[in-house]
Every structure is written in C-alpha cells, then in structure tokens.
Amino acid sequence: GENVEQHPSTLSVQEGDSAVIKCTYSDSASNYFPWYKQELGKRPQLIIDIRSNVGEKKDQRIAVTLNKTAKHFSLHITETQPEDSAVYFCAAKSGTNAGKSTFGDGTTLTVKP
Amino acid sequence: EAGVAQSPRYKIIEKRQSVAFWCNPISGHATLYWYQQILGQGPKLLIQFQNNGVVDDSQLPKDRFSAERLKGVDSTLKIQPAKLEDSAVYLCASSLEGLSNSPLHFGNGTRLTVT
C-alpha cells in the first residue's frame, strides 16, 4: 500500500520567514496531493492541492511543488504570520485502490511574532 | 453548503464498554470515510464507503469495530468492546467521488477517551 513520509515533524520560524514542509510517497498510482491545515481542536481543512499532471501551483502565500519522478512534493509558505501556526498534513490519493487517501504524520508549524 | 456533521463531540467510556459515532456527510457526496487520529499522528483510514457499499476496510479492526452506511447517506461507526488504545479522535470525511481528484471535507470529529 501507499506510504507517505512527512518532514520535519516540527518547524519553528520567525514571522515573515518562509516555511517548507516536504513529503515523499511510494505508490506511483497516486495522482492527487492535497495539503490540510489543522488548528488545535479543529478539523483538518484543505489549503491547497496539486494534481499529478502539474508541477507547481500557487495561491497567494502558499505554493506546492510536485516531482513525480522522485515521488516527492513540498508545501511552501512565504511571509509567515502567527495565524499560520498549526499542524499541516500532506496526503497522497490513489488513482486506483478506490481513491484511498494516505496521510503523513503532520508537521507542527510555530510562527513566532 | 453545510459541512460534515458528527456527533457526539466528546465521549468518555470505560474499557470494555461500547460506543457509537454518527456522521452526516455533505449532501451529494458519494464517498464517506472514517479516520482514526491518534494524538500526534496523521489520520489513519478505517473504512471507506462508496454510496452504501464498502470499498476499503482493510485497516478496520473487525473484531471490535463495525460501520454501516444505510441508504448511502448517514453512517455510524461502533466500537465494542473498547480498549484503552482506542482513545483517539474519530474523523468522518466525505468527498464527491472516490477516484476523482476531489478533496476530503472533514467533520469536527469525536474525541473518544477510554479509561
């Protein structure tokens, strides 16, 4: 089955700096890669996603890159703000296997004001 | 649109007792998922339904966990008997269709504490 590894597990940055979170996946059948943000005690919410036919996608301060050959994808947050502090999860969704989504173990991002 | 509804929000039970969680997905979403999220870990899929049929329950501990989705809408997840290691947040999610590139929409979850 699919295995998703996420690094780092914790990340602390100063407000205004950039943050990068990386994930690797094992199943070449995975074709959809969403990122979710989970604030303390709340539900995971989609912040950005990328499909396997695209190499990069950007939405304001957030961008995601995908390297299908190397089977890794990354989340980039620029000009970080204290409200970006949360746990971020990457996921890989299979194009077969009933569309099963496998999640990484999360990165706790702390943005210091 | 209304989000994914889950209840109860919190539940505390003793080991060996039983518990049930309820989920109402977003209207029109054919695919429904139950995830278990242990503190400090990512969500782990327990079971996935497409309409009212099970498409993946490979990681569901079937000796104690069961789930159903009658009429392809609401779903219930049951644990009987509960163990200490079942303490976790149980997240229900739905998506438009399983194989498509559609994201998961999560409910607020049920935080289960087994003592």
PDB file of C-alpha atoms in Angstrom:
ATOM      1  CA  GLY A   1       0.000   0.000   0.000  1.00  0.00           C
ATOM      2  CA  GLU A   2       0.871   3.669  -0.103  1.00  0.00           C
ATOM      3  CA  ASN A   3       3.344   5.074   2.405  1.00  0.00           C
ATOM      4  CA  VAL A   4       3.651   8.824   2.952  1.00  0.00           C
ATOM      5  CA  GLU A   5       6.531  10.285   4.930  1.00  0.00           C
ATOM      6  CA  GLN A   6       6.498  13.897   6.066  1.00  0.00           C
ATOM      7  CA  HIS A   7       9.369  16.075   7.324  1.00  0.00           C
ATOM      8  CA  PRO A   8      10.067  17.843   9.548  1.00  0.00           C
ATOM      9  CA  SER A   9       7.742  16.853  12.377  1.00  0.00           C
ATOM     10  CA  THR A  10       8.142  20.282  13.983  1.00  0.00           C
ATOM     11  CA  LEU A  11       9.152  23.594  12.454  1.00  0.00           C
ATOM     12  CA  SER A  12       9.634  26.935  14.151  1.00  0.00           C
ATOM     13  CA  VAL A  13      10.149  30.145  12.163  1.00  0.00           C
ATOM     14  CA  GLN A  14      10.134  33.871  12.777  1.00  0.00           C
ATOM     15  CA  GLU A  15       7.230  35.872  11.478  1.00  0.00           C
ATOM     16  CA  GLY A  16       7.959  36.920   7.912  1.00  0.00           C
ATOM     17  CA  ASP A  17      10.262  33.999   7.176  1.00  0.00           C
ATOM     18  CA  SER A  18       9.442  31.149   4.799  1.00  0.00           C
ATOM     19  CA  ALA A  19       8.495  27.623   5.823  1.00  0.00           C
ATOM     20  CA  VAL A  20       8.937  24.460   3.754  1.00  0.00           C
ATOM     21  CA  ILE A  21       7.429  21.056   4.505  1.00  0.00           C
ATOM     22  CA  LYS A  22       8.347  18.002   2.441  1.00  0.00           C
ATOM     23  CA  CYS A  23       6.567  14.720   1.766  1.00  0.00           C
ATOM     24  CA  THR A  24       7.524  11.588  -0.100  1.00  0.00           C
ATOM     25  CA  TYR A  25       5.179   8.875  -1.342  1.00  0.00           C
ATOM     26  CA  SER A  26       5.717   5.338  -2.558  1.00  0.00           C
ATOM     27  CA  ASP A  27       2.813   4.457  -4.873  1.00  0.00           C
ATOM     28  CA  SER A  28       3.264   5.635  -8.446  1.00  0.00           C
ATOM     29  CA  ALA A  29      -0.527   5.300  -8.896  1.00  0.00           C
ATOM     30  CA  SER A  30      -1.079   8.279  -6.598  1.00  0.00           C
ATOM     31  CA  ASN A  31      -2.228  11.216  -8.668  1.00  0.00           C
ATOM     32  CA  TYR A  32      -3.655  13.806  -6.296  1.00  0.00           C
ATOM     33  CA  PHE A  33      -1.788  15.515  -3.466  1.00  0.00           C
ATOM     34  CA  PRO A  34      -3.724  17.764  -1.076  1.00  0.00           C
ATOM     35  CA  TRP A  35      -2.411  19.662   1.926  1.00  0.00           C
ATOM     36  CA  TYR A  36      -4.538  20.156   5.021  1.00  0.00           C
ATOM     37  CA  LYS A  37      -4.172  22.600   7.892  1.00  0.00           C
ATOM     38  CA  GLN A  38      -5.430  21.582  11.324  1.00  0.00           C
ATOM     39  CA  GLU A  39      -5.637  24.135  14.085  1.00  0.00           C
ATOM     40  CA  LEU A  40      -5.772  22.935  17.666  1.00  0.00           C
ATOM     41  CA  GLY A  41      -9.030  21.140  18.378  1.00  0.00           C
ATOM     42  CA  LYS A  42     -10.408  21.756  14.911  1.00  0.00           C
ATOM     43  CA  ARG A  43     -10.996  19.750  11.753  1.00  0.00           C
ATOM     44  CA  PRO A  44      -8.360  19.392   9.028  1.00  0.00           C
ATOM     45  CA  GLN A  45      -9.108  21.841   6.225  1.00  0.00           C
ATOM     46  CA  LEU A  46      -7.805  21.822   2.678  1.00  0.00           C
ATOM     47  CA  ILE A  47      -5.433  24.697   1.948  1.00  0.00           C
ATOM     48  CA  ILE A  48      -4.021  23.730  -1.439  1.00  0.00           C
ATOM     49  CA  ASP A  49      -3.800  20.706  -3.708  1.00  0.00           C
ATOM     50  CA  ILE A  50      -1.946  19.603  -6.809  1.00  0.00           C
ATOM     51  CA  ARG A  51      -2.684  17.031  -9.464  1.00  0.00           C
ATOM     52  CA  SER A  52      -0.098  14.752 -10.982  1.00  0.00           C
ATOM     53  CA  ASN A  53      -0.120  16.487 -14.356  1.00  0.00           C
ATOM     54  CA  VAL A  54       1.037  19.770 -12.780  1.00  0.00           C
ATOM     55  CA  GLY A  55       4.482  20.581 -11.383  1.00  0.00           C
ATOM     56  CA  GLU A  56       3.668  23.642  -9.317  1.00  0.00           C
ATOM     57  CA  LYS A  57       0.665  25.531  -8.011  1.00  0.00           C
ATOM     58  CA  LYS A  58       0.498  28.802  -6.125  1.00  0.00           C
ATOM     59  CA  ASP A  59      -2.223  30.517  -4.123  1.00  0.00           C
ATOM     60  CA  GLN A  60      -1.147  33.830  -2.594  1.00  0.00           C
ATOM     61  CA  ARG A  61       1.452  32.999   0.083  1.00  0.00           C
ATOM     62  CA  ILE A  62       1.142  29.240  -0.345  1.00  0.00           C
ATOM     63  CA  ALA A  63       2.679  27.099  -3.075  1.00  0.00           C
ATOM     64  CA  VAL A  64       3.043  23.398  -3.683  1.00  0.00           C
ATOM     65  CA  THR A  65       5.562  21.667  -5.930  1.00  0.00           C
ATOM     66  CA  LEU A  66       5.466  18.095  -7.188  1.00  0.00           C
ATOM     67  CA  ASN A  67       8.277  15.925  -8.541  1.00  0.00           C
ATOM     68  CA  LYS A  68       6.629  12.777  -9.892  1.00  0.00           C
ATOM     69  CA  THR A  69       9.899  11.148 -10.851  1.00  0.00           C
ATOM     70  CA  ALA A  70      11.303  11.440  -7.367  1.00  0.00           C
ATOM     71  CA  LYS A  71       7.882  10.908  -5.768  1.00  0.00           C
ATOM     72  CA  HIS A  72       8.021  13.922  -3.533  1.00  0.00           C
ATOM     73  CA  PHE A  73       6.026  17.104  -3.071  1.00  0.00           C
ATOM     74  CA  SER A  74       6.506  20.138  -0.902  1.00  0.00           C
ATOM     75  CA  LEU A  75       4.490  22.920   0.702  1.00  0.00           C
ATOM     76  CA  HIS A  76       5.972  26.404   0.715  1.00  0.00           C
ATOM     77  CA  ILE A  77       4.602  29.204   2.876  1.00  0.00           C
ATOM     78  CA  THR A  78       6.102  32.649   2.383  1.00  0.00           C
ATOM     79  CA  GLU A  79       5.848  35.702   4.641  1.00  0.00           C
ATOM     80  CA  THR A  80       4.626  33.554   7.508  1.00  0.00           C
ATOM     81  CA  GLN A  81       2.217  35.038  10.046  1.00  0.00           C
ATOM     82  CA  PRO A  82       1.345  33.886  13.582  1.00  0.00           C
ATOM     83  CA  GLU A  83      -2.031  32.641  12.314  1.00  0.00           C
ATOM     84  CA  ASP A  84      -0.174  30.160  10.108  1.00  0.00           C
ATOM     85  CA  SER A  85       0.727  28.280  13.305  1.00  0.00           C
ATOM     86  CA  ALA A  86      -0.985  24.877  13.072  1.00  0.00           C
ATOM     87  CA  VAL A  87      -0.378  21.245  12.155  1.00  0.00           C
ATOM     88  CA  TYR A  88      -0.031  20.658   8.421  1.00  0.00           C
ATOM     89  CA  PHE A  89      -0.723  17.274   6.826  1.00  0.00           C
ATOM     90  CA  CYS A  90       0.166  16.127   3.361  1.00  0.00           C
ATOM     91  CA  ALA A  91      -1.766  13.332   1.681  1.00  0.00           C
ATOM     92  CA  ALA A  92      -1.489  11.189  -1.414  1.00  0.00           C
ATOM     93  CA  LYS A  93      -4.630   9.922  -3.123  1.00  0.00           C
ATOM     94  CA  SER A  94      -4.518   6.830  -5.300  1.00  0.00           C
ATOM     95  CA  GLY A  95      -5.836   6.851  -8.834  1.00  0.00           C
ATOM     96  CA  THR A  96      -6.725   3.213  -8.299  1.00  0.00           C
ATOM     97  CA  ASN A  97      -7.390   1.432  -4.991  1.00  0.00           C
ATOM     98  CA  ALA A  98     -10.779   3.136  -4.680  1.00  0.00           C
ATOM     99  CA  GLY A  99      -9.143   6.533  -4.384  1.00  0.00           C
ATOM    100  CA  LYS A 100      -7.699   5.862  -0.964  1.00  0.00           C
ATOM    101  CA  SER A 101      -6.029   8.849   0.691  1.00  0.00           C
ATOM    102  CA  THR A 102      -2.953   8.223   2.842  1.00  0.00           C
ATOM    103  CA  PHE A 103      -1.788  10.950   5.193  1.00  0.00           C
ATOM    104  CA  GLY A 104       1.616  11.926   6.517  1.00  0.00           C
ATOM    105  CA  ASP A 105       2.086  12.235  10.268  1.00  0.00           C
ATOM    106  CA  GLY A 106       1.956  16.012  10.217  1.00  0.00           C
ATOM    107  CA  THR A 107       4.243  18.985  10.788  1.00  0.00           C
ATOM    108  CA  THR A 108       3.653  21.314  13.712  1.00  0.00           C
ATOM    109  CA  LEU A 109       4.481  24.806  12.476  1.00  0.00           C
ATOM    110  CA  THR A 110       5.052  27.558  15.012  1.00  0.00           C
ATOM    111  CA  VAL A 111       5.430  31.122  13.772  1.00  0.00           C
ATOM    112  CA  LYS A 112       6.985  33.372  16.410  1.00  0.00           C
ATOM    113  CA  PRO A 113       5.895  37.010  16.361  1.00  0.00           C
TER     114      PRO A 113
ATOM    115  CA  GLU B   1     -23.087  24.382   1.828  1.00  0.00           C
ATOM    116  CA  ALA B   2     -23.498  22.660   5.171  1.00  0.00           C
ATOM    117  CA  GLY B   3     -20.405  20.797   6.304  1.00  0.00           C
ATOM    118  CA  VAL B   4     -19.923  17.254   7.532  1.00  0.00           C
ATOM    119  CA  ALA B   5     -21.815  16.788  10.792  1.00  0.00           C
ATOM    120  CA  GLN B   6     -20.598  14.464  13.524  1.00  0.00           C
ATOM    121  CA  SER B   7     -21.852  13.584  16.970  1.00  0.00           C
ATOM    122  CA  PRO B   8     -21.130  13.346  19.768  1.00  0.00           C
ATOM    123  CA  ARG B   9     -18.292  15.838  20.057  1.00  0.00           C
ATOM    124  CA  TYR B  10     -16.756  14.100  23.075  1.00  0.00           C
ATOM    125  CA  LYS B  11     -17.209  10.697  24.683  1.00  0.00           C
ATOM    126  CA  ILE B  12     -15.659   9.153  27.752  1.00  0.00           C
ATOM    127  CA  ILE B  13     -16.187   5.442  28.403  1.00  0.00           C
ATOM    128  CA  GLU B  14     -14.580   2.673  30.376  1.00  0.00           C
ATOM    129  CA  LYS B  15     -12.707  -0.123  28.667  1.00  0.00           C
ATOM    130  CA  ARG B  16     -14.882  -2.995  27.508  1.00  0.00           C
ATOM    131  CA  GLN B  17     -17.866  -0.685  27.067  1.00  0.00           C
ATOM    132  CA  SER B  18     -19.361   0.048  23.665  1.00  0.00           C
ATOM    133  CA  VAL B  19     -19.695   3.365  21.860  1.00  0.00           C
ATOM    134  CA  ALA B  20     -21.198   4.615  18.612  1.00  0.00           C
ATOM    135  CA  PHE B  21     -20.428   7.653  16.484  1.00  0.00           C
ATOM    136  CA  TRP B  22     -22.665   9.233  13.886  1.00  0.00           C
ATOM    137  CA  CYS B  23     -21.808  11.108  10.700  1.00  0.00           C
ATOM    138  CA  ASN B  24     -23.870  13.007   8.152  1.00  0.00           C
ATOM    139  CA  PRO B  25     -21.836  13.857   5.043  1.00  0.00           C
ATOM    140  CA  ILE B  26     -22.183  16.824   2.736  1.00  0.00           C
ATOM    141  CA  SER B  27     -25.255  16.422   0.564  1.00  0.00           C
ATOM    142  CA  GLY B  28     -24.431  14.772  -2.746  1.00  0.00           C
ATOM    143  CA  HIS B  29     -21.098  13.356  -1.619  1.00  0.00           C
ATOM    144  CA  ALA B  30     -20.994   9.712  -2.654  1.00  0.00           C
ATOM    145  CA  THR B  31     -17.857   8.769  -0.745  1.00  0.00           C
ATOM    146  CA  LEU B  32     -17.667   8.669   3.039  1.00  0.00           C
ATOM    147  CA  TYR B  33     -14.605   7.923   5.154  1.00  0.00           C
ATOM    148  CA  TRP B  34     -13.942   7.186   8.796  1.00  0.00           C
ATOM    149  CA  TYR B  35     -10.471   8.068  10.034  1.00  0.00           C
ATOM    150  CA  GLN B  36      -8.832   7.479  13.396  1.00  0.00           C
ATOM    151  CA  GLN B  37      -6.435  10.212  14.510  1.00  0.00           C
ATOM    152  CA  ILE B  38      -4.259   9.375  17.476  1.00  0.00           C
ATOM    153  CA  LEU B  39      -2.620  12.353  19.184  1.00  0.00           C
ATOM    154  CA  GLY B  40       0.477  13.448  17.286  1.00  0.00           C
ATOM    155  CA  GLN B  41      -0.250  11.343  14.221  1.00  0.00           C
ATOM    156  CA  GLY B  42      -1.930  11.794  10.875  1.00  0.00           C
ATOM    157  CA  PRO B  43      -5.422  10.475  10.195  1.00  0.00           C
ATOM    158  CA  LYS B  44      -5.482   6.736   9.527  1.00  0.00           C
ATOM    159  CA  LEU B  45      -8.230   5.345   7.308  1.00  0.00           C
ATOM    160  CA  LEU B  46     -10.531   2.845   8.998  1.00  0.00           C
ATOM    161  CA  ILE B  47     -13.185   2.394   6.341  1.00  0.00           C
ATOM    162  CA  GLN B  48     -14.316   3.959   3.075  1.00  0.00           C
ATOM    163  CA  PHE B  49     -17.806   3.767   1.608  1.00  0.00           C
ATOM    164  CA  GLN B  50     -18.881   4.484  -1.938  1.00  0.00           C
ATOM    165  CA  ASN B  51     -22.614   5.160  -1.634  1.00  0.00           C
ATOM    166  CA  ASN B  52     -23.699   2.351   0.726  1.00  0.00           C
ATOM    167  CA  GLY B  53     -21.015  -0.159  -0.282  1.00  0.00           C
ATOM    168  CA  VAL B  54     -17.662  -0.713   1.422  1.00  0.00           C
ATOM    169  CA  VAL B  55     -14.687  -0.163  -0.887  1.00  0.00           C
ATOM    170  CA  ASP B  56     -11.869  -0.372   1.676  1.00  0.00           C
ATOM    171  CA  ASP B  57     -11.944  -1.686   5.236  1.00  0.00           C
ATOM    172  CA  SER B  58      -8.508  -3.265   5.240  1.00  0.00           C
ATOM    173  CA  GLN B  59      -7.393  -1.355   8.356  1.00  0.00           C
ATOM    174  CA  LEU B  60     -10.598  -1.705  10.347  1.00  0.00           C
ATOM    175  CA  PRO B  61     -10.142  -3.952  13.421  1.00  0.00           C
ATOM    176  CA  LYS B  62     -13.154  -6.033  12.574  1.00  0.00           C
ATOM    177  CA  ASP B  63     -13.155  -7.972  15.825  1.00  0.00           C
ATOM    178  CA  ARG B  64     -14.284  -4.814  17.638  1.00  0.00           C
ATOM    179  CA  PHE B  65     -15.096  -2.123  15.084  1.00  0.00           C
ATOM    180  CA  SER B  66     -18.061  -2.055  12.738  1.00  0.00           C
ATOM    181  CA  ALA B  67     -19.525   0.565  10.459  1.00  0.00           C
ATOM    182  CA  GLU B  68     -22.515   0.929   8.240  1.00  0.00           C
ATOM    183  CA  ARG B  69     -23.911   3.457   5.816  1.00  0.00           C
ATOM    184  CA  LEU B  70     -27.542   2.739   5.309  1.00  0.00           C
ATOM    185  CA  LYS B  71     -29.219   4.297   2.275  1.00  0.00           C
ATOM    186  CA  GLY B  72     -25.893   5.757   1.192  1.00  0.00           C
ATOM    187  CA  VAL B  73     -26.144   8.859   3.362  1.00  0.00           C
ATOM    188  CA  ASP B  74     -25.566   8.819   7.143  1.00  0.00           C
ATOM    189  CA  SER B  75     -23.056   6.483   8.685  1.00  0.00           C
ATOM    190  CA  THR B  76     -22.382   5.043  12.121  1.00  0.00           C
ATOM    191  CA  LEU B  77     -19.128   3.665  13.489  1.00  0.00           C
ATOM    192  CA  LYS B  78     -19.279   1.367  16.501  1.00  0.00           C
ATOM    193  CA  ILE B  79     -16.635   0.034  18.848  1.00  0.00           C
ATOM    194  CA  GLN B  80     -17.469  -2.955  21.016  1.00  0.00           C
ATOM    195  CA  PRO B  81     -15.708  -3.630  23.326  1.00  0.00           C
ATOM    196  CA  ALA B  82     -13.461  -0.588  23.602  1.00  0.00           C
ATOM    197  CA  LYS B  83      -9.797  -0.808  24.570  1.00  0.00           C
ATOM    198  CA  LEU B  84      -7.528   1.835  26.070  1.00  0.00           C
ATOM    199  CA  GLU B  85      -5.669   2.168  22.753  1.00  0.00           C
ATOM    200  CA  ASP B  86      -8.889   3.228  21.024  1.00  0.00           C
ATOM    201  CA  SER B  87      -8.569   6.645  22.652  1.00  0.00           C
ATOM    202  CA  ALA B  88      -8.352   8.991  19.679  1.00  0.00           C
ATOM    203  CA  VAL B  89     -10.285  11.466  17.587  1.00  0.00           C
ATOM    204  CA  TYR B  90     -12.580   9.783  15.083  1.00  0.00           C
ATOM    205  CA  LEU B  91     -12.961  11.895  11.987  1.00  0.00           C
ATOM    206  CA  CYS B  92     -15.626  11.453   9.381  1.00  0.00           C
ATOM    207  CA  ALA B  93     -14.993  12.892   5.931  1.00  0.00           C
ATOM    208  CA  SER B  94     -16.785  12.934   2.618  1.00  0.00           C
ATOM    209  CA  SER B  95     -15.878  13.670  -0.975  1.00  0.00           C
ATOM    210  CA  LEU B  96     -17.767  13.971  -4.215  1.00  0.00           C
ATOM    211  CA  GLU B  97     -16.420  10.734  -5.620  1.00  0.00           C
ATOM    212  CA  GLY B  98     -13.655   8.395  -4.514  1.00  0.00           C
ATOM    213  CA  LEU B  99     -11.486   8.106  -7.588  1.00  0.00           C
ATOM    214  CA  SER B 100     -11.722  11.690  -8.727  1.00  0.00           C
ATOM    215  CA  ASN B 101      -9.306  14.400  -7.678  1.00  0.00           C
ATOM    216  CA  SER B 102     -11.722  15.767  -5.133  1.00  0.00           C
ATOM    217  CA  PRO B 103     -10.576  16.749  -1.656  1.00  0.00           C
ATOM    218  CA  LEU B 104     -11.873  15.369   1.592  1.00  0.00           C
ATOM    219  CA  HIS B 105     -14.176  17.509   3.702  1.00  0.00           C
ATOM    220  CA  PHE B 106     -13.824  16.648   7.363  1.00  0.00           C
ATOM    221  CA  GLY B 107     -16.229  16.882  10.245  1.00  0.00           C
ATOM    222  CA  ASN B 108     -15.163  18.233  13.633  1.00  0.00           C
ATOM    223  CA  GLY B 109     -14.557  14.735  14.913  1.00  0.00           C
ATOM    224  CA  THR B 110     -15.471  12.827  18.050  1.00  0.00           C
ATOM    225  CA  ARG B 111     -12.830  12.779  20.768  1.00  0.00           C
ATOM    226  CA  LEU B 112     -13.009   9.377  22.481  1.00  0.00           C
ATOM    227  CA  THR B 113     -11.346   8.747  25.814  1.00  0.00           C
ATOM    228  CA  VAL B 114     -11.267   5.172  27.081  1.00  0.00           C
ATOM    229  CA  THR B 115     -10.406   4.839  30.773  1.00  0.00           C
TER     230      THR B 115
END
